[in-house]
């Protein structure tokens, strides 16, 4: 798709030679920065490091996870999705013409370089994690891999990059050592759970994805089956987390995660009655409980729970 002609400005709107700063910020989508920033914070908590003493590393990592790497991934995605966005969301910066010419690509490349430079300031662990995050972002959106073309692989890459990688990175950077096995396992489980969240996020683009040939799970399975698959992806890893917390000697934390999972179960049951309509509602209710469970696990690991 990158070889197709660029989306031009809508008729009657004067062409711009460069985007306004507000449009660049819109392309980076600040609303999407929360999940990786939250995951980094959970990783920082789980590291056991004195956070007040190392506040500068926490702040630098949160900026890396959100405005930089996540913002960069949004710019990359919007550039390579500009034709499907012209169908699904024509108001976005590139298809609307407010991000003229190839400026969307320029922003993506520039922000990639800034992210790598910033990650390098966090030491070897920070740079390697940033390199992996950047690689996943480009592989997700750009040919020839374009992982998002298949919802099974694309959502997996996205979930791991948004939840697992920032968590593991924070634990490594704050402790200046390889993360513990407990951190690796729990962070990975929450990344797998985020696969379901990404599936629900695809509901808003079903028509355009179908026309362009992106095989998201709602396109492949239909909204009802895709919603059920999403629920299983979200619920099973958290159930495993509850079992692991019990095995690690953290029954109070396990009970809290179980209660949050029960709340998600109620929200899932309601969402499944009309997935296309209620998927956005679930993102404001069930996902909140999902991320609170992440932080609960961070405190369990900080308290010294282990296998």
mmCIF file of C-alpha atoms in Angstrom:
data_model
loop_
_atom_site.group_PDB
_atom_site.id
_atom_site.type_symbol
_atom_site.label_atom_id
_atom_site.label_comp_id
_atom_site.label_asym_id
_atom_site.label_seq_id
_atom_site.Cartn_x
_atom_site.Cartn_y
_atom_site.Cartn_z
ATOM 1 C CA UNK A 1 0.000 0.000 0.000
ATOM 2 C CA UNK A 2 2.945 2.324 0.518
ATOM 3 C CA UNK A 3 3.369 2.562 -3.244
ATOM 4 C CA UNK A 4 -0.074 4.098 -3.755
ATOM 5 C CA UNK A 5 -0.518 7.792 -4.322
ATOM 6 C CA UNK A 6 -0.616 9.944 -1.215
ATOM 7 C CA UNK A 7 -3.961 11.052 0.114
ATOM 8 C CA UNK A 8 -4.499 14.623 -1.086
ATOM 9 C CA UNK A 9 -6.147 17.467 0.740
ATOM 10 C CA UNK A 10 -9.960 17.511 0.572
ATOM 11 C CA UNK A 11 -11.504 19.697 -2.145
ATOM 12 C CA UNK A 12 -11.850 23.328 -1.156
ATOM 13 C CA UNK A 13 -9.133 23.170 1.514
ATOM 14 C CA UNK A 14 -5.888 24.992 0.847
ATOM 15 C CA UNK A 15 -2.915 22.679 0.612
ATOM 16 C CA UNK A 16 -0.281 22.985 3.348
ATOM 17 C CA UNK A 17 3.427 22.435 2.858
ATOM 18 C CA UNK A 18 4.045 21.338 6.450
ATOM 19 C CA UNK A 19 1.824 20.282 9.358
ATOM 20 C CA UNK A 20 0.952 22.491 12.294
ATOM 21 C CA UNK A 21 2.476 21.396 15.653
ATOM 22 C CA UNK A 22 -0.988 20.535 16.966
ATOM 23 C CA UNK A 23 -1.485 18.163 14.033
ATOM 24 C CA UNK A 24 1.846 16.446 14.735
ATOM 25 C CA UNK A 25 0.735 15.934 18.340
ATOM 26 C CA UNK A 26 -2.579 14.536 17.095
ATOM 27 C CA UNK A 27 -0.674 12.082 14.878
ATOM 28 C CA UNK A 28 1.260 10.847 17.928
ATOM 29 C CA UNK A 29 -2.098 10.184 19.692
ATOM 30 C CA UNK A 30 -1.467 11.067 23.359
ATOM 31 C CA UNK A 31 -4.565 9.103 24.397
ATOM 32 C CA UNK A 32 -2.755 5.860 23.429
ATOM 33 C CA UNK A 33 0.291 6.530 25.602
ATOM 34 C CA UNK A 34 -1.320 5.430 28.852
ATOM 35 C CA UNK A 35 -0.971 1.598 28.548
ATOM 36 C CA UNK A 36 2.826 1.462 28.059
ATOM 37 C CA UNK A 37 3.385 4.275 30.569
ATOM 38 C CA UNK A 38 1.294 2.382 33.126
ATOM 39 C CA UNK A 39 3.141 -0.848 32.342
ATOM 40 C CA UNK A 40 6.474 0.882 32.877
ATOM 41 C CA UNK A 41 5.252 2.157 36.241
ATOM 42 C CA UNK A 42 4.162 -1.370 37.209
ATOM 43 C CA UNK A 43 7.605 -2.636 36.248
ATOM 44 C CA UNK A 44 9.259 0.089 38.295
ATOM 45 C CA UNK A 45 7.171 -0.895 41.329
ATOM 46 C CA UNK A 46 7.954 -4.590 40.827
ATOM 47 C CA UNK A 47 11.703 -3.936 40.609
ATOM 48 C CA UNK A 48 11.960 -3.317 44.342
ATOM 49 C CA UNK A 49 14.221 -0.332 43.668
ATOM 50 C CA UNK A 50 13.999 2.860 45.775
ATOM 51 C CA UNK A 51 11.773 4.817 43.407
ATOM 52 C CA UNK A 52 12.054 8.167 45.166
ATOM 53 C CA UNK A 53 15.830 8.018 44.900
ATOM 54 C CA UNK A 54 15.679 7.028 41.229
ATOM 55 C CA UNK A 55 12.753 9.225 40.233
ATOM 56 C CA UNK A 56 14.698 10.519 37.230
ATOM 57 C CA UNK A 57 14.942 7.003 35.776
ATOM 58 C CA UNK A 58 11.226 6.429 36.351
ATOM 59 C CA UNK A 59 10.350 9.721 34.656
ATOM 60 C CA UNK A 60 12.745 9.091 31.752
ATOM 61 C CA UNK A 61 11.320 5.603 31.257
ATOM 62 C CA UNK A 62 7.710 6.786 31.341
ATOM 63 C CA UNK A 63 8.530 9.408 28.698
ATOM 64 C CA UNK A 64 10.272 6.747 26.613
ATOM 65 C CA UNK A 65 7.382 4.288 26.837
ATOM 66 C CA UNK A 66 4.622 6.808 26.121
ATOM 67 C CA UNK A 67 5.354 9.986 24.132
ATOM 68 C CA UNK A 68 8.386 8.532 22.367
ATOM 69 C CA UNK A 69 8.058 4.829 21.483
ATOM 70 C CA UNK A 70 4.259 4.637 21.615
ATOM 71 C CA UNK A 71 3.928 7.995 19.841
ATOM 72 C CA UNK A 72 6.339 6.788 17.194
ATOM 73 C CA UNK A 73 4.361 3.584 16.710
ATOM 74 C CA UNK A 74 1.185 5.618 16.168
ATOM 75 C CA UNK A 75 2.857 7.740 13.499
ATOM 76 C CA UNK A 76 4.197 4.629 11.742
ATOM 77 C CA UNK A 77 0.785 2.973 11.883
ATOM 78 C CA UNK A 78 -1.083 6.008 10.565
ATOM 79 C CA UNK A 79 1.311 6.397 7.640
ATOM 80 C CA UNK A 80 0.905 2.821 6.472
ATOM 81 C CA UNK A 81 -2.818 2.847 7.301
ATOM 82 C CA UNK A 82 -3.607 6.120 5.534
ATOM 83 C CA UNK A 83 -5.712 4.439 2.848
ATOM 84 C CA UNK A 84 -7.805 2.369 5.249
ATOM 85 C CA UNK A 85 -8.157 5.443 7.474
ATOM 86 C CA UNK A 86 -9.544 7.331 4.471
ATOM 87 C CA UNK A 87 -12.469 4.870 4.721
ATOM 88 C CA UNK A 88 -12.781 4.339 8.484
ATOM 89 C CA UNK A 89 -11.603 7.638 9.956
ATOM 90 C CA UNK A 90 -11.126 10.290 7.242
ATOM 91 C CA UNK A 91 -10.800 13.005 9.888
ATOM 92 C CA UNK A 92 -7.358 11.737 10.947
ATOM 93 C CA UNK A 93 -4.363 13.992 10.143
ATOM 94 C CA UNK A 94 -3.090 12.177 7.030
ATOM 95 C CA UNK A 95 -6.308 11.340 5.120
ATOM 96 C CA UNK A 96 -7.799 14.726 6.024
ATOM 97 C CA UNK A 97 -4.865 16.491 4.353
ATOM 98 C CA UNK A 98 -3.814 18.287 7.546
ATOM 99 C CA UNK A 99 -0.609 16.211 7.501
ATOM 100 C CA UNK A 100 0.445 16.951 3.895
ATOM 101 C CA UNK A 101 2.625 15.020 1.472
ATOM 102 C CA UNK A 102 4.996 12.533 3.109
ATOM 103 C CA UNK A 103 5.188 14.379 6.417
ATOM 104 C CA UNK A 104 3.564 11.450 8.219
ATOM 105 C CA UNK A 105 6.503 9.266 7.197
ATOM 106 C CA UNK A 106 9.016 11.965 8.102
ATOM 107 C CA UNK A 107 7.557 12.276 11.600
ATOM 108 C CA UNK A 108 7.635 8.486 12.045
ATOM 109 C CA UNK A 109 11.308 8.257 11.023
ATOM 110 C CA UNK A 110 12.344 11.275 13.101
ATOM 111 C CA UNK A 111 10.540 10.019 16.204
ATOM 112 C CA UNK A 112 12.184 6.612 15.728
ATOM 113 C CA UNK A 113 15.600 8.258 15.920
ATOM 114 C CA UNK A 114 14.659 10.336 18.959
ATOM 115 C CA UNK A 115 13.331 7.222 20.726
ATOM 116 C CA UNK A 116 16.529 5.265 20.121
ATOM 117 C CA UNK A 117 18.676 8.149 21.332
ATOM 118 C CA UNK A 118 16.571 8.552 24.480
ATOM 119 C CA UNK A 119 16.609 4.803 25.132
ATOM 120 C CA UNK A 120 20.390 4.844 24.883
ATOM 121 C CA UNK A 121 20.526 7.273 27.802
ATOM 122 C CA UNK A 122 18.922 4.582 29.986
ATOM 123 C CA UNK A 123 21.891 2.271 29.549
ATOM 124 C CA UNK A 124 22.240 -1.029 27.738
ATOM 125 C CA UNK A 125 18.942 -2.471 28.990
ATOM 126 C CA UNK A 126 17.078 0.666 28.001
ATOM 127 C CA UNK A 127 18.614 0.814 24.545
ATOM 128 C CA UNK A 128 18.038 -2.871 23.769
ATOM 129 C CA UNK A 129 14.427 -2.636 24.901
ATOM 130 C CA UNK A 130 13.902 0.488 22.803
ATOM 131 C CA UNK A 131 15.435 -1.227 19.793
ATOM 132 C CA UNK A 132 13.042 -4.149 20.222
ATOM 133 C CA UNK A 133 10.066 -1.824 20.694
ATOM 134 C CA UNK A 134 10.944 0.136 17.560
ATOM 135 C CA UNK A 135 11.381 -3.086 15.565
ATOM 136 C CA UNK A 136 7.983 -4.371 16.713
ATOM 137 C CA UNK A 137 6.310 -1.065 15.843
ATOM 138 C CA UNK A 138 7.628 -1.062 12.285
ATOM 139 C CA UNK A 139 7.013 -4.808 11.830
ATOM 140 C CA UNK A 140 3.432 -4.344 13.012
ATOM 141 C CA UNK A 141 2.538 -1.655 10.479
ATOM 142 C CA UNK A 142 5.019 -1.666 7.609
ATOM 143 C CA UNK A 143 5.511 -4.044 4.674
ATOM 144 C CA UNK A 144 6.808 -6.614 4.126
ATOM 145 C CA UNK A 145 5.900 -8.093 7.533
ATOM 146 C CA UNK A 146 2.886 -5.876 8.351
ATOM 147 C CA UNK A 147 1.885 -8.104 11.253
ATOM 148 C CA UNK A 148 -1.373 -6.234 11.707
ATOM 149 C CA UNK A 149 -2.608 -7.719 8.430
ATOM 150 C CA UNK A 150 -3.444 -10.808 10.512
ATOM 151 C CA UNK A 151 -5.119 -10.199 13.844
ATOM 152 C CA UNK A 152 -3.593 -13.245 15.524
ATOM 153 C CA UNK A 153 -0.006 -12.087 15.038
ATOM 154 C CA UNK A 154 -0.563 -8.345 15.027
ATOM 155 C CA UNK A 155 -2.469 -8.259 18.302
ATOM 156 C CA UNK A 156 0.135 -10.487 19.917
ATOM 157 C CA UNK A 157 2.955 -8.153 18.873
ATOM 158 C CA UNK A 158 0.980 -5.134 20.033
ATOM 159 C CA UNK A 159 0.046 -6.631 23.400
ATOM 160 C CA UNK A 160 3.605 -7.673 24.181
ATOM 161 C CA UNK A 161 4.979 -4.290 23.070
ATOM 162 C CA UNK A 162 2.399 -2.263 25.034
ATOM 163 C CA UNK A 163 2.362 -4.234 28.297
ATOM 164 C CA UNK A 164 5.159 -6.805 28.633
ATOM 165 C CA UNK A 165 8.101 -4.907 27.154
ATOM 166 C CA UNK A 166 7.711 -1.656 29.173
ATOM 167 C CA UNK A 167 7.200 -3.654 32.370
ATOM 168 C CA UNK A 168 10.301 -5.793 31.812
ATOM 169 C CA UNK A 169 12.311 -2.751 30.709
ATOM 170 C CA UNK A 170 11.471 -0.834 33.881
ATOM 171 C CA UNK A 171 12.417 -3.764 36.092
ATOM 172 C CA UNK A 172 15.754 -4.098 34.284
ATOM 173 C CA UNK A 173 16.584 -0.377 34.193
ATOM 174 C CA UNK A 174 15.641 0.313 37.814
ATOM 175 C CA UNK A 175 17.501 -2.711 39.180
ATOM 176 C CA UNK A 176 20.393 -2.493 36.658
ATOM 177 C CA UNK A 177 20.141 -6.257 36.201
ATOM 178 C CA UNK A 178 18.225 -8.907 34.313
ATOM 179 C CA UNK A 179 14.596 -9.087 35.500
ATOM 180 C CA UNK A 180 13.591 -11.952 37.760
ATOM 181 C CA UNK A 181 11.729 -14.977 36.440
ATOM 182 C CA UNK A 182 8.613 -13.818 38.303
ATOM 183 C CA UNK A 183 8.666 -10.440 36.549
ATOM 184 C CA UNK A 184 9.196 -12.056 33.146
ATOM 185 C CA UNK A 185 6.333 -14.511 33.599
ATOM 186 C CA UNK A 186 3.732 -12.095 34.988
ATOM 187 C CA UNK A 187 4.618 -9.314 32.533
ATOM 188 C CA UNK A 188 4.309 -11.785 29.659
ATOM 189 C CA UNK A 189 0.938 -13.025 30.895
ATOM 190 C CA UNK A 190 -0.448 -9.489 30.972
ATOM 191 C CA UNK A 191 0.950 -8.900 27.486
ATOM 192 C CA UNK A 192 -0.927 -11.980 26.291
ATOM 193 C CA UNK A 193 -4.064 -10.688 27.990
ATOM 194 C CA UNK A 194 -3.714 -7.422 26.093
ATOM 195 C CA UNK A 195 -4.192 -9.437 22.873
ATOM 196 C CA UNK A 196 -7.893 -9.430 23.722
ATOM 197 C CA UNK A 197 -7.933 -5.684 24.345
ATOM 198 C CA UNK A 198 -6.374 -5.116 20.920
ATOM 199 C CA UNK A 199 -9.042 -7.314 19.339
ATOM 200 C CA UNK A 200 -11.815 -5.195 20.851
ATOM 201 C CA UNK A 201 -10.049 -2.084 19.577
ATOM 202 C CA UNK A 202 -10.330 -3.487 16.032
ATOM 203 C CA UNK A 203 -14.132 -3.372 16.114
ATOM 204 C CA UNK A 204 -14.217 0.268 15.063
ATOM 205 C CA UNK A 205 -12.427 -0.487 11.770
ATOM 206 C CA UNK A 206 -14.227 -3.618 10.520
ATOM 207 C CA UNK A 207 -15.562 -2.133 7.283
ATOM 208 C CA UNK A 208 -12.342 -0.490 6.189
ATOM 209 C CA UNK A 209 -10.229 -3.496 7.229
ATOM 210 C CA UNK A 210 -12.445 -5.790 5.163
ATOM 211 C CA UNK A 211 -12.229 -3.583 2.073
ATOM 212 C CA UNK A 212 -8.453 -3.092 2.317
ATOM 213 C CA UNK A 213 -7.700 -6.735 3.141
ATOM 214 C CA UNK A 214 -6.606 -6.491 6.772
ATOM 215 C CA UNK A 215 -7.619 -9.749 8.445
ATOM 216 C CA UNK A 216 -8.349 -8.505 11.945
ATOM 217 C CA UNK A 217 -10.110 -11.015 14.172
ATOM 218 C CA UNK A 218 -13.489 -9.251 13.837
ATOM 219 C CA UNK A 219 -13.063 -9.571 10.052
ATOM 220 C CA UNK A 220 -11.926 -13.212 10.206
ATOM 221 C CA UNK A 221 -14.345 -14.461 12.846
ATOM 222 C CA UNK A 222 -17.183 -11.954 12.844
ATOM 223 C CA UNK A 223 -17.908 -9.613 15.770
ATOM 224 C CA UNK A 224 -19.556 -12.180 18.061
ATOM 225 C CA UNK A 225 -16.896 -14.889 17.808
ATOM 226 C CA UNK A 226 -14.078 -12.338 17.904
ATOM 227 C CA UNK A 227 -15.498 -10.848 21.100
ATOM 228 C CA UNK A 228 -15.617 -14.277 22.743
ATOM 229 C CA UNK A 229 -12.027 -14.983 21.691
ATOM 230 C CA UNK A 230 -10.993 -11.592 23.095
ATOM 231 C CA UNK A 231 -12.610 -12.437 26.427
ATOM 232 C CA UNK A 232 -10.732 -15.728 26.652
ATOM 233 C CA UNK A 233 -7.460 -14.001 25.829
ATOM 234 C CA UNK A 234 -8.061 -11.465 28.591
ATOM 235 C CA UNK A 235 -9.390 -13.846 31.236
ATOM 236 C CA UNK A 236 -7.158 -16.931 31.029
ATOM 237 C CA UNK A 237 -3.785 -15.189 31.612
ATOM 238 C CA UNK A 238 -5.231 -13.366 34.618
ATOM 239 C CA UNK A 239 -6.552 -16.618 36.048
ATOM 240 C CA UNK A 240 -3.038 -18.040 35.701
ATOM 241 C CA UNK A 241 -1.706 -14.940 37.479
ATOM 242 C CA UNK A 242 -4.049 -15.598 40.414
ATOM 243 C CA UNK A 243 -2.747 -19.165 40.705
ATOM 244 C CA UNK A 244 0.861 -17.977 40.490
ATOM 245 C CA UNK A 245 0.347 -15.338 43.186
ATOM 246 C CA UNK A 246 -1.058 -18.006 45.497
ATOM 247 C CA UNK A 247 1.936 -20.231 44.747
ATOM 248 C CA UNK A 248 4.257 -17.275 45.412
ATOM 249 C CA UNK A 249 2.836 -16.737 48.890
ATOM 250 C CA UNK A 250 0.811 -13.605 48.105
ATOM 251 C CA UNK A 251 -2.801 -14.584 48.927
ATOM 252 C CA UNK A 252 -4.047 -11.019 49.513
ATOM 253 C CA UNK A 253 -2.757 -9.857 46.133
ATOM 254 C CA UNK A 254 -4.181 -13.007 44.528
ATOM 255 C CA UNK A 255 -7.602 -12.252 46.042
ATOM 256 C CA UNK A 256 -7.503 -8.671 44.728
ATOM 257 C CA UNK A 257 -6.648 -9.818 41.209
ATOM 258 C CA UNK A 258 -9.406 -12.457 41.412
ATOM 259 C CA UNK A 259 -11.948 -9.797 42.437
ATOM 260 C CA UNK A 260 -10.856 -7.566 39.566
ATOM 261 C CA UNK A 261 -11.156 -10.524 37.189
ATOM 262 C CA UNK A 262 -14.668 -11.207 38.482
ATOM 263 C CA UNK A 263 -15.575 -7.588 37.739
ATOM 264 C CA UNK A 264 -14.231 -8.018 34.229
ATOM 265 C CA UNK A 265 -16.303 -11.179 33.891
ATOM 266 C CA UNK A 266 -19.464 -9.174 34.580
ATOM 267 C CA UNK A 267 -18.412 -6.534 32.032
ATOM 268 C CA UNK A 268 -17.573 -9.235 29.478
ATOM 269 C CA UNK A 269 -20.997 -10.834 29.860
ATOM 270 C CA UNK A 270 -22.673 -7.499 29.179
ATOM 271 C CA UNK A 271 -20.373 -6.679 26.269
ATOM 272 C CA UNK A 272 -21.067 -10.032 24.604
ATOM 273 C CA UNK A 273 -24.760 -9.155 24.275
ATOM 274 C CA UNK A 274 -23.842 -6.612 21.579
ATOM 275 C CA UNK A 275 -20.078 -6.615 20.883
ATOM 276 C CA UNK A 276 -20.025 -3.990 18.131
ATOM 277 C CA UNK A 277 -21.930 -1.487 20.248
ATOM 278 C CA UNK A 278 -20.462 -2.278 23.661
ATOM 279 C CA UNK A 279 -16.772 -2.887 22.863
ATOM 280 C CA UNK A 280 -15.953 0.824 23.493
ATOM 281 C CA UNK A 281 -17.912 0.656 26.773
ATOM 282 C CA UNK A 282 -15.858 -2.354 27.844
ATOM 283 C CA UNK A 283 -12.650 -0.449 27.171
ATOM 284 C CA UNK A 284 -13.737 2.047 29.821
ATOM 285 C CA UNK A 285 -14.754 -0.522 32.433
ATOM 286 C CA UNK A 286 -13.117 -3.916 32.030
ATOM 287 C CA UNK A 287 -9.757 -2.547 30.887
ATOM 288 C CA UNK A 288 -9.543 -0.335 33.980
ATOM 289 C CA UNK A 289 -9.824 -3.435 36.159
ATOM 290 C CA UNK A 290 -7.246 -5.210 33.984
ATOM 291 C CA UNK A 291 -4.619 -2.509 34.559
ATOM 292 C CA UNK A 292 -5.386 -2.296 38.287
ATOM 293 C CA UNK A 293 -4.566 -6.001 38.432
ATOM 294 C CA UNK A 294 -1.210 -5.246 36.816
ATOM 295 C CA UNK A 295 -0.344 -2.751 39.546
ATOM 296 C CA UNK A 296 -1.483 -5.206 42.224
ATOM 297 C CA UNK A 297 0.997 -7.734 40.822
ATOM 298 C CA UNK A 298 3.707 -5.087 40.827
ATOM 299 C CA UNK A 299 3.225 -4.577 44.566
ATOM 300 C CA UNK A 300 3.194 -8.344 45.151
ATOM 301 C CA UNK A 301 6.559 -8.660 43.423
ATOM 302 C CA UNK A 302 7.890 -5.663 45.327
ATOM 303 C CA UNK A 303 6.896 -7.344 48.594
ATOM 304 C CA UNK A 304 9.195 -10.208 47.704
ATOM 305 C CA UNK A 305 6.728 -12.799 46.448
ATOM 306 C CA UNK A 306 8.533 -15.432 44.415
ATOM 307 C CA UNK A 307 8.387 -18.909 43.005
#
